[in-house]
Every structure is written in structure tokens, then in C-alpha cells.
mmCIF file of C-alpha atoms in Angstrom:
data_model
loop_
_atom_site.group_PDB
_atom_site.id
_atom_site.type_symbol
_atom_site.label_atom_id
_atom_site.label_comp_id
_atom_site.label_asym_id
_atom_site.label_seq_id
_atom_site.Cartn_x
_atom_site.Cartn_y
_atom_site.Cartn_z
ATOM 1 C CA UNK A 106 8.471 -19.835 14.209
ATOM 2 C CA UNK A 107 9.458 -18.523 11.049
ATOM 3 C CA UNK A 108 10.293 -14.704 10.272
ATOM 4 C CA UNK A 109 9.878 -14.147 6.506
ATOM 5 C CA UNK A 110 10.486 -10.476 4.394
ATOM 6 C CA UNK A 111 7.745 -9.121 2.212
ATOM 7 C CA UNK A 112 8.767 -7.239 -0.418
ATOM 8 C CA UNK A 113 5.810 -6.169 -2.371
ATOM 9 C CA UNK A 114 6.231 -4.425 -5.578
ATOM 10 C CA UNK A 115 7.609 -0.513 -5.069
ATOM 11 C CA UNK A 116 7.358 0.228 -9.555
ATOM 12 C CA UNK A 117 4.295 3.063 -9.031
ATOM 13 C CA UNK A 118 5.355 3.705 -13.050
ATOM 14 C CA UNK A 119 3.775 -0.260 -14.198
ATOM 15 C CA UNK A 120 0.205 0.660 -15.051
ATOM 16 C CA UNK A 121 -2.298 -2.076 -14.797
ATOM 17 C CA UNK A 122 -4.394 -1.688 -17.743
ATOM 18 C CA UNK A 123 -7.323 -2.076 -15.667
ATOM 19 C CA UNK A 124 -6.614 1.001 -13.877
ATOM 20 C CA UNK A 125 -4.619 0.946 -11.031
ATOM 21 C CA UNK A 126 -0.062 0.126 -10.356
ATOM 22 C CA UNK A 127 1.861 -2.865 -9.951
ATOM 23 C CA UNK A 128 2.859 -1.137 -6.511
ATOM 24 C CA UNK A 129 -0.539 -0.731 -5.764
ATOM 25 C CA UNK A 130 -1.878 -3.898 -5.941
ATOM 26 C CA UNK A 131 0.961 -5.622 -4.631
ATOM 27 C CA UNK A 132 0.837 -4.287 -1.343
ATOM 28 C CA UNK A 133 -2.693 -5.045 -1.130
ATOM 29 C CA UNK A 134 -2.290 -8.740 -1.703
ATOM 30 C CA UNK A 135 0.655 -8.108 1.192
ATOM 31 C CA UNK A 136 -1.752 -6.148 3.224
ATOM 32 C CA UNK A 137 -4.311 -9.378 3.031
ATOM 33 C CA UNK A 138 -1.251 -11.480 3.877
ATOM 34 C CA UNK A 139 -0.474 -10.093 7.202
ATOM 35 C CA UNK A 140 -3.859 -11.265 9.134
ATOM 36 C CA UNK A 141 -3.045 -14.765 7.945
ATOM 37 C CA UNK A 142 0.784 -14.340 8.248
ATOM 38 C CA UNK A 143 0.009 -13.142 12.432
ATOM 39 C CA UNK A 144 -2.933 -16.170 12.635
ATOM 40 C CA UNK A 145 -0.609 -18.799 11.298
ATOM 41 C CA UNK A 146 2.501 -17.790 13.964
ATOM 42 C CA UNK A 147 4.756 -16.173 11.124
ATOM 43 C CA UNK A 148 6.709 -13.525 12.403
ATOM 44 C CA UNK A 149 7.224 -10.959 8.891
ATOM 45 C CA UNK A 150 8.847 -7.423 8.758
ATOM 46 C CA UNK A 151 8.361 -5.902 4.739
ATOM 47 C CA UNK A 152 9.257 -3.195 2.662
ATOM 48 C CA UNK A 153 7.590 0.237 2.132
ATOM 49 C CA UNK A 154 6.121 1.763 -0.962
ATOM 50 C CA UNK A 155 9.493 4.822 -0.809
ATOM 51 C CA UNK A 156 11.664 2.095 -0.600
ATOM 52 C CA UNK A 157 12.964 0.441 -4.077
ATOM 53 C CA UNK A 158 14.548 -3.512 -4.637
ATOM 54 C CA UNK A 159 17.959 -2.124 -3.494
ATOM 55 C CA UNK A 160 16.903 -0.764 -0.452
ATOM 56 C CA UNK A 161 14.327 -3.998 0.098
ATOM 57 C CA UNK A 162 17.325 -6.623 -0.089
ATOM 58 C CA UNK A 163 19.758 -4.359 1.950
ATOM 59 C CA UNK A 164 17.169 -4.147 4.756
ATOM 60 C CA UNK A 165 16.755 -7.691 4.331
ATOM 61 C CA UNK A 166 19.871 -8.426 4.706
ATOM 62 C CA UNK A 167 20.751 -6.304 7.734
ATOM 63 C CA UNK A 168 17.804 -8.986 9.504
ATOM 64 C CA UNK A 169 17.720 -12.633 10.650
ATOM 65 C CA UNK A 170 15.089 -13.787 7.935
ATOM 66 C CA UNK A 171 14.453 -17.175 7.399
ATOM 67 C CA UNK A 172 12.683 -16.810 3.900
ATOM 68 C CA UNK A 173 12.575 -13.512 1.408
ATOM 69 C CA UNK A 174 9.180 -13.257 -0.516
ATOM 70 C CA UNK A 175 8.650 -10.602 -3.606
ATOM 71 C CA UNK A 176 5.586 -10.125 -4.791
ATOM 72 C CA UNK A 177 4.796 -8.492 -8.355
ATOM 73 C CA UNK A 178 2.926 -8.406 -11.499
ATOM 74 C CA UNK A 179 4.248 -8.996 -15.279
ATOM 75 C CA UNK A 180 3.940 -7.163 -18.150
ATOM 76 C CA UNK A 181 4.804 -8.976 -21.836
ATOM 77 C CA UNK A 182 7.306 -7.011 -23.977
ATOM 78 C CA UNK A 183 6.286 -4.274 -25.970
ATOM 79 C CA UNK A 184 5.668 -6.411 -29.512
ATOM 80 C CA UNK A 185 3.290 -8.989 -27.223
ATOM 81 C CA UNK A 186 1.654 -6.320 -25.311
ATOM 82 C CA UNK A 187 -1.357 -7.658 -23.730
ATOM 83 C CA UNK A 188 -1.145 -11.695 -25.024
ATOM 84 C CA UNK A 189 0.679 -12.988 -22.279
ATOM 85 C CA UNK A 190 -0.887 -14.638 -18.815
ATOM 86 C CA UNK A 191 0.404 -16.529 -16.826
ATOM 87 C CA UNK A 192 2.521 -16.858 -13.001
ATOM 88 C CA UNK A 193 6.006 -17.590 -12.883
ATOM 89 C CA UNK A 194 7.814 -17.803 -9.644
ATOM 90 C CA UNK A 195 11.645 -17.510 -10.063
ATOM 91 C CA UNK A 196 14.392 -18.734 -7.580
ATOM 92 C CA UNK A 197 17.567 -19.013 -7.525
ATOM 93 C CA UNK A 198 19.264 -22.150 -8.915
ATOM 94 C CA UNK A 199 21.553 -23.102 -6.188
ATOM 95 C CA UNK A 200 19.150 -22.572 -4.043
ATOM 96 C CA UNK A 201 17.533 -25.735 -2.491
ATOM 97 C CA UNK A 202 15.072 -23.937 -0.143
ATOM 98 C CA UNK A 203 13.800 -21.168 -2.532
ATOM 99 C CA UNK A 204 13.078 -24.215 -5.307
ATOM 100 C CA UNK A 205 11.186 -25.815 -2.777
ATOM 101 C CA UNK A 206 9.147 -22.444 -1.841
ATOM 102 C CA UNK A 207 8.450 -21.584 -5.609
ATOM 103 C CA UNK A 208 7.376 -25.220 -6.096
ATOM 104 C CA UNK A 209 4.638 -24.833 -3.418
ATOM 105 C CA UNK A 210 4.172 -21.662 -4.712
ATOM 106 C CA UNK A 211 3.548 -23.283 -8.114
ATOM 107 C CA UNK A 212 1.275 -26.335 -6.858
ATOM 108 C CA UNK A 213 -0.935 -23.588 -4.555
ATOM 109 C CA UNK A 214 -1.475 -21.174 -7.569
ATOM 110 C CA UNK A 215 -2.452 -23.994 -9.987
ATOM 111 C CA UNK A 216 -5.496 -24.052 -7.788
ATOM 112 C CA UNK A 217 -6.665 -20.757 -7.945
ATOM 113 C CA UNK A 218 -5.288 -19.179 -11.202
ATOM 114 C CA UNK A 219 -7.516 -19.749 -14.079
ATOM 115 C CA UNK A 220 -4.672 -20.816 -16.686
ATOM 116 C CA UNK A 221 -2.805 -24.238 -14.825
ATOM 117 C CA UNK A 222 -0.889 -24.732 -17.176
ATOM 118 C CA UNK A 223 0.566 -21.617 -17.381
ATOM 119 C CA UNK A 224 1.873 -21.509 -13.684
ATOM 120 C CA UNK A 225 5.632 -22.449 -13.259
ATOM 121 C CA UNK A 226 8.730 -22.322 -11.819
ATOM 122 C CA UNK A 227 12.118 -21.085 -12.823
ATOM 123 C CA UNK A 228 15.295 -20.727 -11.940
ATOM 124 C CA UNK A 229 17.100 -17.224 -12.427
ATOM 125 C CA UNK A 230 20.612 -15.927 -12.011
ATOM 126 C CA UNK A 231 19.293 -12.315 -12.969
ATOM 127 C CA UNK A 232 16.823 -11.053 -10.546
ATOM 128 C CA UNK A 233 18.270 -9.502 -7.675
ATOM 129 C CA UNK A 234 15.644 -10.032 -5.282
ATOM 130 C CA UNK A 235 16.242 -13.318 -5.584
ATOM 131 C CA UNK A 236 20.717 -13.831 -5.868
ATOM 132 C CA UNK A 237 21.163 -10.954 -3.749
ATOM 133 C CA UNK A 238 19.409 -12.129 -0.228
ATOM 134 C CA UNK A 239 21.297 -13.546 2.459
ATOM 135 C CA UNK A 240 17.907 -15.418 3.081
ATOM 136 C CA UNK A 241 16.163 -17.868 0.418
ATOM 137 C CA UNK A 242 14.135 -16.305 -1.917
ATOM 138 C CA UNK A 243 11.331 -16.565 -4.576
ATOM 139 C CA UNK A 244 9.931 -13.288 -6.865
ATOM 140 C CA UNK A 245 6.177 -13.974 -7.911
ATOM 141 C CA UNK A 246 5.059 -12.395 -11.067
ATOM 142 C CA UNK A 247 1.633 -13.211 -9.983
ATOM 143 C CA UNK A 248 -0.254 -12.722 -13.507
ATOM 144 C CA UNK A 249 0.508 -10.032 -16.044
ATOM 145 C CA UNK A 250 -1.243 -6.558 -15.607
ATOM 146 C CA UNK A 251 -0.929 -5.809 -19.413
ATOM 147 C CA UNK A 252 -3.350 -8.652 -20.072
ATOM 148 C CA UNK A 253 -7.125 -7.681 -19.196
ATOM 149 C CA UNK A 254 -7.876 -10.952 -17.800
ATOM 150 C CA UNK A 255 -5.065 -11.406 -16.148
ATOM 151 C CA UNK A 256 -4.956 -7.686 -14.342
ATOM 152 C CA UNK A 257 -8.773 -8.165 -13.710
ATOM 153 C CA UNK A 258 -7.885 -11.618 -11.934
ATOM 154 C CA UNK A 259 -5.201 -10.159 -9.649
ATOM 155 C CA UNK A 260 -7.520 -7.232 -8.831
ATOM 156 C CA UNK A 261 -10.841 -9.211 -8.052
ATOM 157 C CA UNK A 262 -8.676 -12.025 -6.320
ATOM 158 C CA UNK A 263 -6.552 -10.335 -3.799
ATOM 159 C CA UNK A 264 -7.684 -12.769 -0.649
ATOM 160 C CA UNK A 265 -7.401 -15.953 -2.078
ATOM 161 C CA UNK A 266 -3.516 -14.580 -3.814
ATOM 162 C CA UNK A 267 -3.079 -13.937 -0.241
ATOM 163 C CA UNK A 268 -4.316 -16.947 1.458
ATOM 164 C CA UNK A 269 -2.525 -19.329 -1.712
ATOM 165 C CA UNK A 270 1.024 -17.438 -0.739
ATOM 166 C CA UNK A 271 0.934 -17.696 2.705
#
């Protein structure tokens, strides 16, 4: 069976608007993962909330993972504060198995998340959670916790985040 890392969010400093950290929430959704991770036969190790991206990949890394999965929230730069929403799942572009994740990814959250349309993939050479694993990797921004609606969907939908990732 598979063996994935979860890497939920460790930023404590991202405020949700709604009250609440980008750290916060994103271990919760992880927390709800784990039940369905253990019920489905996935073996998972993840991060804790001391531990930052560096330290997340270079435990990673030390393992035998088959996939790496990051889990955070947006926020819009400063001049669009608040007007963004959306999910965006980024992988890297040589990276056959992590496209294929982030598409699922994609196709499950179109289901759930109230904006479709505004649910997509892309490929990054940037993020290191995603170029620096040994494993294949995706990074979720799973809505943006500047925008009310958006933070208020994350919060009130933790479960079915959960159930839509695994």
C-alpha cells in the first residue's frame, strides 16, 4: 500500500480573517484525513506544527514515501486583499506523477468547492515543497483565508476537504 507525507501548513503568523491560522486549520483538515487515510490502507507519517517547510521536506526525504502532500491556505497580495478565491494545486513540471495527483486533486475539489471554475492546476518551479522532495509532490492552497467566503468555506468544510484529498 501506499505511504504518503502530510505536510500541513506550520505559518501560525497567516491569520484567517475569520478568526483562526493557516497552521491551524490545516492540521485539522490533516487531522480529519488520518481516519480515512488508516480506513483506506494508506500508510502516512506528517509533519508537526514546530517543524517549518525545511524541516518537512528534509524529514521527507530521509523516508521511503511514495507521494508528498502539502496542505495550505492562500492569501491575495496586499493591493487585492480579500477579492481572490479560489484552489490551486501546484506540481512540479517534470513531474508526471505529481500532475496526475494535482489533476485528481483538481477534478475532486470541483465537486465540493463552491467556485468550479476557479479550481486548477499548475505547474511550479518555485515552491519548495514541491522541487525539493525526493517523492512526487502537490502543495494545495485550498481556498484563500483573506477572502470571507473563502476562509468561512475551509472552516465549515473541514470533512468533506478531507474526504475530497484523500
Amino acid at each position: 500500500m501506499p505511504i504518503i507525507y502530510l505536510s500541513p501548513s506550520t505559518q501560525e503568523g497567516n491569520l484567517y480573517i475569520t478568526g483562526g491560522t493557516e497552521e491551524q486549520y490545516m492540521n485539522l483538515v490533516a487531522d480529519a484525513m488520518e481516519p480515512i487515510l488508516r480506513s483506506s490502507g494508506i500508510q502516512f507519517q506528517r509533519n508537526t506544527p514546530e517543524m517549518t517547510a525545511a524541516s518537512s521536506i528534509r524529514q521527507a526525504n530521509a523516508g521511503n514515501f511514495d507521494f508528498y502532500l502539502a496542505l495550505h491556505s492562500n492569501a491575495a497580495p496586499d493591493a487585492l486583499s480579500g477579492q481572490l478565491r479560489g484552489t490551486d494545486v501546484y506540481y512540479a513540471p517534470n513531474s508526471i506523477w505529481g500532475q496526475r495527483m494535482a489533476n485528481i486533486i483538481v477534478s475532486n475539489f470541483k465537486v465540493i468547492y463552491p467556485l468550479p471554475n476557479r479550481v486548477r492546476a499548475l505547474s511550479t518551479t518555485s515552491i519548495g515543497e514541491v522541487v525539493k522532495t525526493r517523492a512526487p509532490a502537490v502543495l494545495v492552497e485550498i481556498a484563500y483565508h483573506d477572502n470571507v467566503n473563502d476562509a468561512n468555506w475551509i472552516t465549515g468544510n473541514i470533512q468533506a476537504i478531507a474526504r475530497s484529498l484523500v
